[in-house]
XYZ file of C-alpha atoms in Angstrom:
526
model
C 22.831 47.784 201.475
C 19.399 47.314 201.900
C 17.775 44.351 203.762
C 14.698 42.928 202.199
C 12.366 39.908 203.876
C 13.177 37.794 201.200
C 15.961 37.442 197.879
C 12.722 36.446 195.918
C 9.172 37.149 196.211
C 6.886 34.775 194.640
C 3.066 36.020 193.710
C 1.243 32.564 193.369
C 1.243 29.057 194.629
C 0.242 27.267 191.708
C 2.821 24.782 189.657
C 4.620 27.417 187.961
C 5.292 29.554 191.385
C 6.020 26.217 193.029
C 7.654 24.924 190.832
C 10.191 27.918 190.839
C 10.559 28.389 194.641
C 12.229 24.613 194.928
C 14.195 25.381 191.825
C 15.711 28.246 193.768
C 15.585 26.616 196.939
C 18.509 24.032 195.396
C 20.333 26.684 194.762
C 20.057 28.242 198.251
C 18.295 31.103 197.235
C 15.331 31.504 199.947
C 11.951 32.879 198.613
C 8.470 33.602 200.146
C 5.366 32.430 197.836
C 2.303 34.504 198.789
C -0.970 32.487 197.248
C -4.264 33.935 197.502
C -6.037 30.640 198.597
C -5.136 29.321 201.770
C -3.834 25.519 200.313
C -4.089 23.774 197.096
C -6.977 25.329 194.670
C -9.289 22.170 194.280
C -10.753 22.377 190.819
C -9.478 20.677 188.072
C -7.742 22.318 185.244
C -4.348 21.016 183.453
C -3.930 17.451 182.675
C -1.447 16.599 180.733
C 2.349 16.934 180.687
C 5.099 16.247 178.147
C 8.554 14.305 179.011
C 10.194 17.599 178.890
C 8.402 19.018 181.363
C 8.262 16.133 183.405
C 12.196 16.351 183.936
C 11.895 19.555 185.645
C 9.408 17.707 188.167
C 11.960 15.300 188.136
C 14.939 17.180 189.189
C 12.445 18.332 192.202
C 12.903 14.913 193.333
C 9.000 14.226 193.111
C 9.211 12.176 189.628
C 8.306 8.817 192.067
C 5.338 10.375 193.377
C 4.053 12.008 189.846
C 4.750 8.434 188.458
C 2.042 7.304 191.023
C -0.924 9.702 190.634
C -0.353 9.817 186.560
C -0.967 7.692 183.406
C 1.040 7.801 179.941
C -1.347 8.708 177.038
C -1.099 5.846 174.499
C -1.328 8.575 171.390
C -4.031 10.758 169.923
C -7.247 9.141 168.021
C -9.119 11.033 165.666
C -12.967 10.404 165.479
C -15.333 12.002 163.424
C -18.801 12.595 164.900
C -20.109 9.063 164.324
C -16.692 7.641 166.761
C -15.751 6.303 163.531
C -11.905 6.083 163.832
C -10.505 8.613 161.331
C -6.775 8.575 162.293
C -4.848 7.035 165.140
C -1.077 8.082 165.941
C 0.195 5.466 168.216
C 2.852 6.690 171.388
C 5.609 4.506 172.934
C 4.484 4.757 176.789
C 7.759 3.784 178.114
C 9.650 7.240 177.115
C 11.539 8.583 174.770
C 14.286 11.267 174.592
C 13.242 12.916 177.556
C 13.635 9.437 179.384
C 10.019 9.687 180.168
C 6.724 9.078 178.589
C 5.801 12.220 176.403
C 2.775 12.334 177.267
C 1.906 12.661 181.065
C -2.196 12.320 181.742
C -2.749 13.826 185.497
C -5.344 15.721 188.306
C -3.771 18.789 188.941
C -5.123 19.394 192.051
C -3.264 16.111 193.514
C 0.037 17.192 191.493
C 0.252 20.264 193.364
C -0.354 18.510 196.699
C 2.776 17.409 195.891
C 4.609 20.394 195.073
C 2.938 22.057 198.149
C 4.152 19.202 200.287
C 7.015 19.082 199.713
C 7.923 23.163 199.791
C 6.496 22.761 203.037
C 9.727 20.450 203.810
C 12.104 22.702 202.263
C 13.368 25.018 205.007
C 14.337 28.040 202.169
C 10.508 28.122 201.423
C 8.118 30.309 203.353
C 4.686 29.681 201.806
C 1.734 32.182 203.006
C -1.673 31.388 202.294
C -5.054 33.890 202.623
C -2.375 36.539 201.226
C -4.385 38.984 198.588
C -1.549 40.867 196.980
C -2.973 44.066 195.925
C 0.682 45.819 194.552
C 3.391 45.753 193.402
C 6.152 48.568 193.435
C 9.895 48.727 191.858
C 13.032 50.716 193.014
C 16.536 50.711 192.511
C 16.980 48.433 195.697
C 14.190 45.774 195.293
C 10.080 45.550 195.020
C 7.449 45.937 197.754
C 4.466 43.882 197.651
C 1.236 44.783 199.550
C -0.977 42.473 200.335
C -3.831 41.774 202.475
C -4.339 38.889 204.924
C -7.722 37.131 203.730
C -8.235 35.503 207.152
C -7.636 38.742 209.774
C -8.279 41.442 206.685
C -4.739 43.063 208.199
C -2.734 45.071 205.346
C 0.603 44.095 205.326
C 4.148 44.414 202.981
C 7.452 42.944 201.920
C 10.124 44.015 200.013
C 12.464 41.189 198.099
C 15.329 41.919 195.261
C 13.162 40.148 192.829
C 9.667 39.369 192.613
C 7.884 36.816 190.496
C 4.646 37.005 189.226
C 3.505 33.362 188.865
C -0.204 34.646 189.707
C -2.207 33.364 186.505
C -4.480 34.821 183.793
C -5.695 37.914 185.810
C -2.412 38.793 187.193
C -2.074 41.572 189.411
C 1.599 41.534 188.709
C 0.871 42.024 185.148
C -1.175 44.950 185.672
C 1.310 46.309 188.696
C 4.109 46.357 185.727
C 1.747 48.101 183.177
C 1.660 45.056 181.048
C -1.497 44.209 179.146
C -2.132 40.218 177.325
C -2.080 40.475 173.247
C -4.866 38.902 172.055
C -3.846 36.624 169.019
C -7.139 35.646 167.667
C -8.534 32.733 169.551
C -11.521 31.945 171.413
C -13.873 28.962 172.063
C -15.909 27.886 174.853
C -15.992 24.722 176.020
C -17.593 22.363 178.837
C -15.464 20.566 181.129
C -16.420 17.525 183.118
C -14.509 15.621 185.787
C -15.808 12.292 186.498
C -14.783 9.439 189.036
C -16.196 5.717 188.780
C -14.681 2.332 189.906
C -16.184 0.615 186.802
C -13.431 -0.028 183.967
C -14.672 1.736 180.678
C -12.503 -0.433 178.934
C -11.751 2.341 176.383
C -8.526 2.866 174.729
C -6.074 4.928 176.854
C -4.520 7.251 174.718
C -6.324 10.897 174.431
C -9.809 10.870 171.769
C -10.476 13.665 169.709
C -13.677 13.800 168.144
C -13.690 16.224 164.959
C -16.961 18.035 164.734
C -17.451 21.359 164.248
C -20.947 20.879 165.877
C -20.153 19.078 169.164
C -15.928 18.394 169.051
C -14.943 16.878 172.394
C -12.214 15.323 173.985
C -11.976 12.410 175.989
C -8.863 11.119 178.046
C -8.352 8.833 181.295
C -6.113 10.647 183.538
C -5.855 8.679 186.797
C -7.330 4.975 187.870
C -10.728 6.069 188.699
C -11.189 9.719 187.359
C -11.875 10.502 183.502
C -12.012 13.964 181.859
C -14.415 15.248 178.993
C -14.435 18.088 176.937
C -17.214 19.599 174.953
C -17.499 22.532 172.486
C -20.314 24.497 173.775
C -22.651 25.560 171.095
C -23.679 29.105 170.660
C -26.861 29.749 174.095
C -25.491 27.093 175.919
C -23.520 27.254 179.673
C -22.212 24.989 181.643
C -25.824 25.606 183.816
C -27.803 22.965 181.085
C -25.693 20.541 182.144
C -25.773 20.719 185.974
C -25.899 17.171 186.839
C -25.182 13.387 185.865
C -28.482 13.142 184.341
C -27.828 16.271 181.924
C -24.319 15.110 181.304
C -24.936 11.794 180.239
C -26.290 11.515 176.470
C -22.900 13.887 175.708
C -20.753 10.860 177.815
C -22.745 7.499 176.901
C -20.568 6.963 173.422
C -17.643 5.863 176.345
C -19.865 4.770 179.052
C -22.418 2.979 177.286
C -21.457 -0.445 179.867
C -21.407 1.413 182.968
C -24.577 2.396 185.146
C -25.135 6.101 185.392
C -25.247 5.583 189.273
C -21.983 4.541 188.971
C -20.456 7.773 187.782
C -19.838 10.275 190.386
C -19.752 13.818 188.810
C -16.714 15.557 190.605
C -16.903 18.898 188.634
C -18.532 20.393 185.129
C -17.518 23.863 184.725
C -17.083 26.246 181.565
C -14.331 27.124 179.884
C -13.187 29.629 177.350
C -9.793 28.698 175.515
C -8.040 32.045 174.758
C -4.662 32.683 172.809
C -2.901 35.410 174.274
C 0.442 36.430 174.932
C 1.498 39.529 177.744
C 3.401 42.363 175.055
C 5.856 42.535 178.413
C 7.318 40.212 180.496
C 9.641 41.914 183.188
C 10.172 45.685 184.178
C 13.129 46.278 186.381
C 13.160 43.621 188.826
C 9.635 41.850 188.342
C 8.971 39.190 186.241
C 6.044 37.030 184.681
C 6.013 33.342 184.821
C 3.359 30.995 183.876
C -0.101 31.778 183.143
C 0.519 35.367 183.741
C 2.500 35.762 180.722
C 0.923 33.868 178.133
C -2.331 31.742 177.665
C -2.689 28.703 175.490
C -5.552 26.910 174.284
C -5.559 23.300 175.010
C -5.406 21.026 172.331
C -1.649 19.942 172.244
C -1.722 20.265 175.909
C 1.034 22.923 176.615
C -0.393 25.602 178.877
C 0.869 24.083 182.532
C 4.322 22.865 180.703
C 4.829 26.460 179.234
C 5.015 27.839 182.797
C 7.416 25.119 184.028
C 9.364 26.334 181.436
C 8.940 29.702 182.628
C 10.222 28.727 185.774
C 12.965 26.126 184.576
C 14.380 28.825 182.112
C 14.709 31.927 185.128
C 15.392 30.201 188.336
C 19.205 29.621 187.438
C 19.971 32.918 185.832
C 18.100 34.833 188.882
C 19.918 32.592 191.389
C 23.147 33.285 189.637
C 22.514 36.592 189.905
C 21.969 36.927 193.472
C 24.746 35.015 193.827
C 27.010 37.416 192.380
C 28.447 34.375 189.418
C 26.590 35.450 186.599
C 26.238 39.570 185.600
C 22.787 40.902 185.873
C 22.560 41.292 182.249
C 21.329 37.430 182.150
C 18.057 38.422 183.007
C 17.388 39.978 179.852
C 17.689 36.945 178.180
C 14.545 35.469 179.798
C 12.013 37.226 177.902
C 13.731 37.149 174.710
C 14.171 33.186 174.804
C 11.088 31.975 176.626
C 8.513 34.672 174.513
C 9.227 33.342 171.158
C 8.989 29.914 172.080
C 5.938 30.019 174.068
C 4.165 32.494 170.857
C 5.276 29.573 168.818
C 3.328 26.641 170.596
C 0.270 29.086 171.109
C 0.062 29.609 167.266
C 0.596 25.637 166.717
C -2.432 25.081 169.868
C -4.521 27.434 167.455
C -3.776 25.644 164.298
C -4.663 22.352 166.171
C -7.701 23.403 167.298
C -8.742 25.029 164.216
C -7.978 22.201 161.933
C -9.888 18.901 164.874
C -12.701 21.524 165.639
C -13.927 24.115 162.810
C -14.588 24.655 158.729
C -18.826 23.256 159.551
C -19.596 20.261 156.819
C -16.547 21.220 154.570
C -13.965 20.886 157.431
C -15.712 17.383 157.926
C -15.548 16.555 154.311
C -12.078 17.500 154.500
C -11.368 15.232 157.637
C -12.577 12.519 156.179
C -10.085 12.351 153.149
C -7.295 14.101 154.549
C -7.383 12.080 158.058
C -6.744 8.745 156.909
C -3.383 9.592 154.736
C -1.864 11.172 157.830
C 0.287 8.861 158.669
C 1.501 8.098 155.055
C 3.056 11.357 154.817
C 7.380 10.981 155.865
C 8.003 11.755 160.132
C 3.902 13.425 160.022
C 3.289 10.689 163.030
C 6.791 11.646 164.774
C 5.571 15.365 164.866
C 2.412 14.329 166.840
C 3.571 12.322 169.400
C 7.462 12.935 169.536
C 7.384 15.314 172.108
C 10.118 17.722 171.428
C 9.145 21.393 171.187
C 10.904 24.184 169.263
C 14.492 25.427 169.793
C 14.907 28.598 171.327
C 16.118 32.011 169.480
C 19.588 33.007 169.668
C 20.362 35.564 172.960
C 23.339 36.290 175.022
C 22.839 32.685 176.693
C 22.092 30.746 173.006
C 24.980 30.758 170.488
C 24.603 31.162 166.330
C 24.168 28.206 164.371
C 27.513 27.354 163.040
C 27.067 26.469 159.614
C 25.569 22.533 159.564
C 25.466 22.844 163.250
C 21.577 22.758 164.639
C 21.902 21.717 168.217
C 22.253 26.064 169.947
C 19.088 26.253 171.256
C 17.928 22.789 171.688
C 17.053 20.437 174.586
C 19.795 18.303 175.051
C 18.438 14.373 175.234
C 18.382 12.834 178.755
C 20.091 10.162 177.385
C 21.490 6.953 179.495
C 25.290 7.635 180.414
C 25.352 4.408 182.514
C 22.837 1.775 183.224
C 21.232 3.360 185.882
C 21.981 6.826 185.295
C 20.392 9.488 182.912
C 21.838 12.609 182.050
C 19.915 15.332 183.987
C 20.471 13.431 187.394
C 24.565 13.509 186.656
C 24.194 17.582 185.796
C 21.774 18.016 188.665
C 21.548 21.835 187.742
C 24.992 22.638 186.949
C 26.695 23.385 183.979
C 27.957 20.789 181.383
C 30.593 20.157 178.539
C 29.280 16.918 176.585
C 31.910 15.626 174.136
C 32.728 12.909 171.994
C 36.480 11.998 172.742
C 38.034 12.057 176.617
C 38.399 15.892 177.652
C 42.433 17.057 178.334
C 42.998 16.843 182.539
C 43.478 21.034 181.802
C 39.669 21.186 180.252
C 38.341 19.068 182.983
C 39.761 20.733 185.358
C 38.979 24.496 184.326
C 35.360 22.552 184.003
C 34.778 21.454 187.555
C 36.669 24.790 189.067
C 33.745 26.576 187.415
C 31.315 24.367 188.856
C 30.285 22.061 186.080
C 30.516 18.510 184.763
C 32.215 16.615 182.220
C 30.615 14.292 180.349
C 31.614 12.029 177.660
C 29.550 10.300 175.342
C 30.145 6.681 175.264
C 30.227 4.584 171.929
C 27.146 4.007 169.740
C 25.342 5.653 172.972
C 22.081 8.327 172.124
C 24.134 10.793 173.647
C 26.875 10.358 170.809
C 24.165 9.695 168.094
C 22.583 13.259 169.548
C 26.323 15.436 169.210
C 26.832 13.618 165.556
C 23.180 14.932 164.327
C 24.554 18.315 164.948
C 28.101 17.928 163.096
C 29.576 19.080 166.316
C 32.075 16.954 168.880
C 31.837 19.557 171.775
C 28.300 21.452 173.189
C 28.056 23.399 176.238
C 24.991 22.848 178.114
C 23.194 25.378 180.242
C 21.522 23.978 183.899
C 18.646 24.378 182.215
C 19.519 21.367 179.742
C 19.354 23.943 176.891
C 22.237 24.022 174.647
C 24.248 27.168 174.671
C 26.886 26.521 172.464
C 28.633 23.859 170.081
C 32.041 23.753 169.054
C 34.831 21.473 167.391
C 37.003 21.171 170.327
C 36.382 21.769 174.663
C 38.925 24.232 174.885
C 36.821 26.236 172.735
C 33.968 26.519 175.130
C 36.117 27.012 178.390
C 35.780 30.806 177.873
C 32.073 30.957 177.333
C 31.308 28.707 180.419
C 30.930 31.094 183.248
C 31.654 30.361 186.629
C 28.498 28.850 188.005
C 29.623 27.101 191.451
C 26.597 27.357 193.283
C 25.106 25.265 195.768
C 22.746 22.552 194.733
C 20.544 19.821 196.738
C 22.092 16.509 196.381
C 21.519 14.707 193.210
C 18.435 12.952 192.631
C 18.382 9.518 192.783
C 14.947 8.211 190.803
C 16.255 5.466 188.586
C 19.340 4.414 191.256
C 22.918 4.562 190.037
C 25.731 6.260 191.495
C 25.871 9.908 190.423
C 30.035 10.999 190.936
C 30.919 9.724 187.894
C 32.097 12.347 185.351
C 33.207 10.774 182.078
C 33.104 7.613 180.280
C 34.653 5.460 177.075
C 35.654 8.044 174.359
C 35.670 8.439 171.129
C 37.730 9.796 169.017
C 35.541 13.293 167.470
């Protein structure tokens, strides 16, 4: 058998690579992460993430510390170009299904401080910095990398059974596995401008959208002194004409008007061009693409950084089963065929967005203006902007066919209460789960926890019940992912699809307190 330096090879230290490293780590799968830079990238890029995405950060055990360095967006206001108030769409900020807020408004720099702090104290995690991979190369027995060492300019390689390429837009993974981005149709350049102050703008905190084809912009607060703009460049100019505080200010004074330009420190304005593109292949042999790698979205619903956690949410389990010898290598090939679709299908809604706030010249504004303001008349319109909850994925050999008035295969199973202080994700911690309506046989429960998983049943007039009665089903089988692999009228039906998927896990996290042993509660009768 061959010996490798690592199970896992990770190309790129960003959120997604991160992000996937600790996943595996609770597993006990070791990894090495090879980033280019030699710590955390400084500039600015994603800042916002949805309360799906945020439980993955959460079963990290870093959900405290995002909590602290991140705001929830109050909704999404529509302006036209005169900050006239076309349309607002209002968001709870205390959570909703995902048992978070659903719309997370962050720095990224300082969010993967956090990642890179704590894969620093996770002793399955070697993290090299100054490491410029230049290859990648596949056999039957695993994947060399080659890479140089920035700092001493020394070539070096490893070999790993699986490498990961979590290594961003120009990916040399991509290229190593003769994969080339599909361009579907979408380009705009925009202006981007980070700025800090101590002076309250007193604006409304939810995200602004101003819709004009001429200048569109976005504005958002997305920490408690640091605010981000947006603006549509128009055709000659760069981010150059706007080099300083004093060029940046008539496009910023509709929010700042109060404050004193020497009170606003300009951290960063950079350009920006927003492109829709998806890679037309996503794994050869034992590499894989993760992240930003694999697909690019533009960034008006705010999905690009939560498509890669997905990425990473969606592989880490199958790979770690894998090398752990529970689950058959043919799992692998469901990553790509679940996480390609899904991802397409936010990219095309990010391009519809954008199309319909930004374009269409005096006749889009026209339009705007009478269509804008009947928004929210029109039946679960406002739900679809600020619910959250992104599209199911396609069947594969991990997502079962729709039973016929079942729609739950596929979905994102709520992380619902099942005690006071005790969600649902926190109780699975990873594993595998059987939800049900009515008190499992002592023979189901059993064959559940020999495999590995959990029991759990939903207690009366609880979300979790309200969730399995939506889909006419009493019995779902839940993946570690929290996707939903399969529904069914009765647990014994699912005992033979739920593989044996003891692996170790890190213990439990504990964010919102409660005890986490206990495996069922009050039943009721399916």
């Amino acid at each position: 058998m061959t010996t490798h330096d690592a199970p896992v090879i990770i190309v790129g230290a960003g959120p997604t690579g991160l992000t996937t490293a600790l996943l595996l780590a609770q597993y006990g799968i070791e990894s090495v992460v090879l980033e280019r830079w030699e710590t955390v990238y400084p500039r600015p890029r994603a800042v916002h993430l949805d309360g799906e995405t945020r439980r993955i950060l959460a079963r990290l055990g870093i959900d405290d510390q995002f909590a602290a360095i991140s705001r929830p967006a109050l909704g999404l206001r529509l302006l036209d170009r005169h900050m006239r108030v076309l349309a607002q769409f209002d968001r709870d900020p205390l959570g909703g299904r995902s048992g978070y807020p659903e719309a997370n408004l962050f720095d990224q720099p300082v969010l993967e401080s956090i990642l890179w702090a704590t894969v620093l104290q996770q002793p399955g995690i070697t993290i090299r910095g100054n490491a410029d991979v230049n290859a990648v190369t596949a056999d039957d027995d695993g994947v060399r990398v080659d890479f140089t060492d920035r700092a001493s300019t020394v070539p070096e390689s490893m070999t790993a059974s699986f490498v990961l390429g979590c290594d961003g837009a120009n990916s040399v993974v991509r290229a190593g596995i003769g994969s080339a981005m599909k361009d579907l149709g979408f380009e705009q350049t925009w202006l981007v401008i980070d700025i800090a102050t101590d002076v309250e703008l007193g604006e409304w905190e939810g995200v602004h959208q101003v819709c004009d084809p001429f200048r569109a912009a976005t504005f958002m607060r997305i920490g408690g002194t640091r605010y981000r703009w947006e603006f549509r460049l128009r055709p000659g100019e760069s981010a150059d004409d706007y080099a300083d505080i004093a060029a940046i200010h008539p496009l910023i004074t509709p929010w700042t008007r109060r404050t004193p330009i020497e009170e606003l420190e300009l951290i960063r304005a950079a350009e920006y061009t927003s492109r829709a593109c998806i890679a037309d292949q996503w794994r050869k042999d034992r590499i894989f693409l993760l992240g930003d790698a694999a697909h690019l979205t533009p960034p008006f619903i705010g999905q690009g950084l939560g498509a890669g956690l997905r990425d990473a949410a969606n592989l880490s389990w199958k790979l770690a089963g894998v090398l752990a010898g529970t689950l058959p290598a043919s799992v692998l090939d469901t990553y790509e065929v679940e996480r390609k679709p899904h991802a397409r299908s936010l990219i095309e809604l990010a391009k519809f967005t954008g199309t319909a706030m930004t374009d269409g010249g005096e006749f889009g504004n026209l339009l705007r203006r009478l269509i804008a303001p009947h928004l929210l008349r029109i039946p679960g319109f406002d739900q679809l902007v600020t619910g959250g909850q992104t599209p199911r994925l396609h069947r594969s050999d991990l997502v079962g066919p729709a039973r016929l008035g079942t729609s739950l295969n596929g979905s994102l199973v709520p992380n619902a209460r099942v005690e006071a202080n005790l969600r649902f994700d926190a109780l699975v911690d990873g594993r595998y789960a059987v939800v049900t309506v009515s008190e499992p046989s002592p023979a189901d429960v059993a064959a559940i926890e020999q495999s590995g998983g959990v029991a759990v049943t939903a207690q009366p007039a609880s979300e979790l019940l309200a969730w399995l009665r939506s889909g006419h089903t009493c019995a779902a089988l839940i993946r570690p992912d929290g996707i939903v692999q399969q529904t069914a009228k009765r647990v014994s039906d699912l005992r033979t699809a739920l593989p044996n998927f003891d692996i170790r896990t890190s213990p439990p996290s504990t964010n919102d307190g409660g005890e986490t042993d206990q495996r069922s509660f009050d039943a009721e009768a399916c």
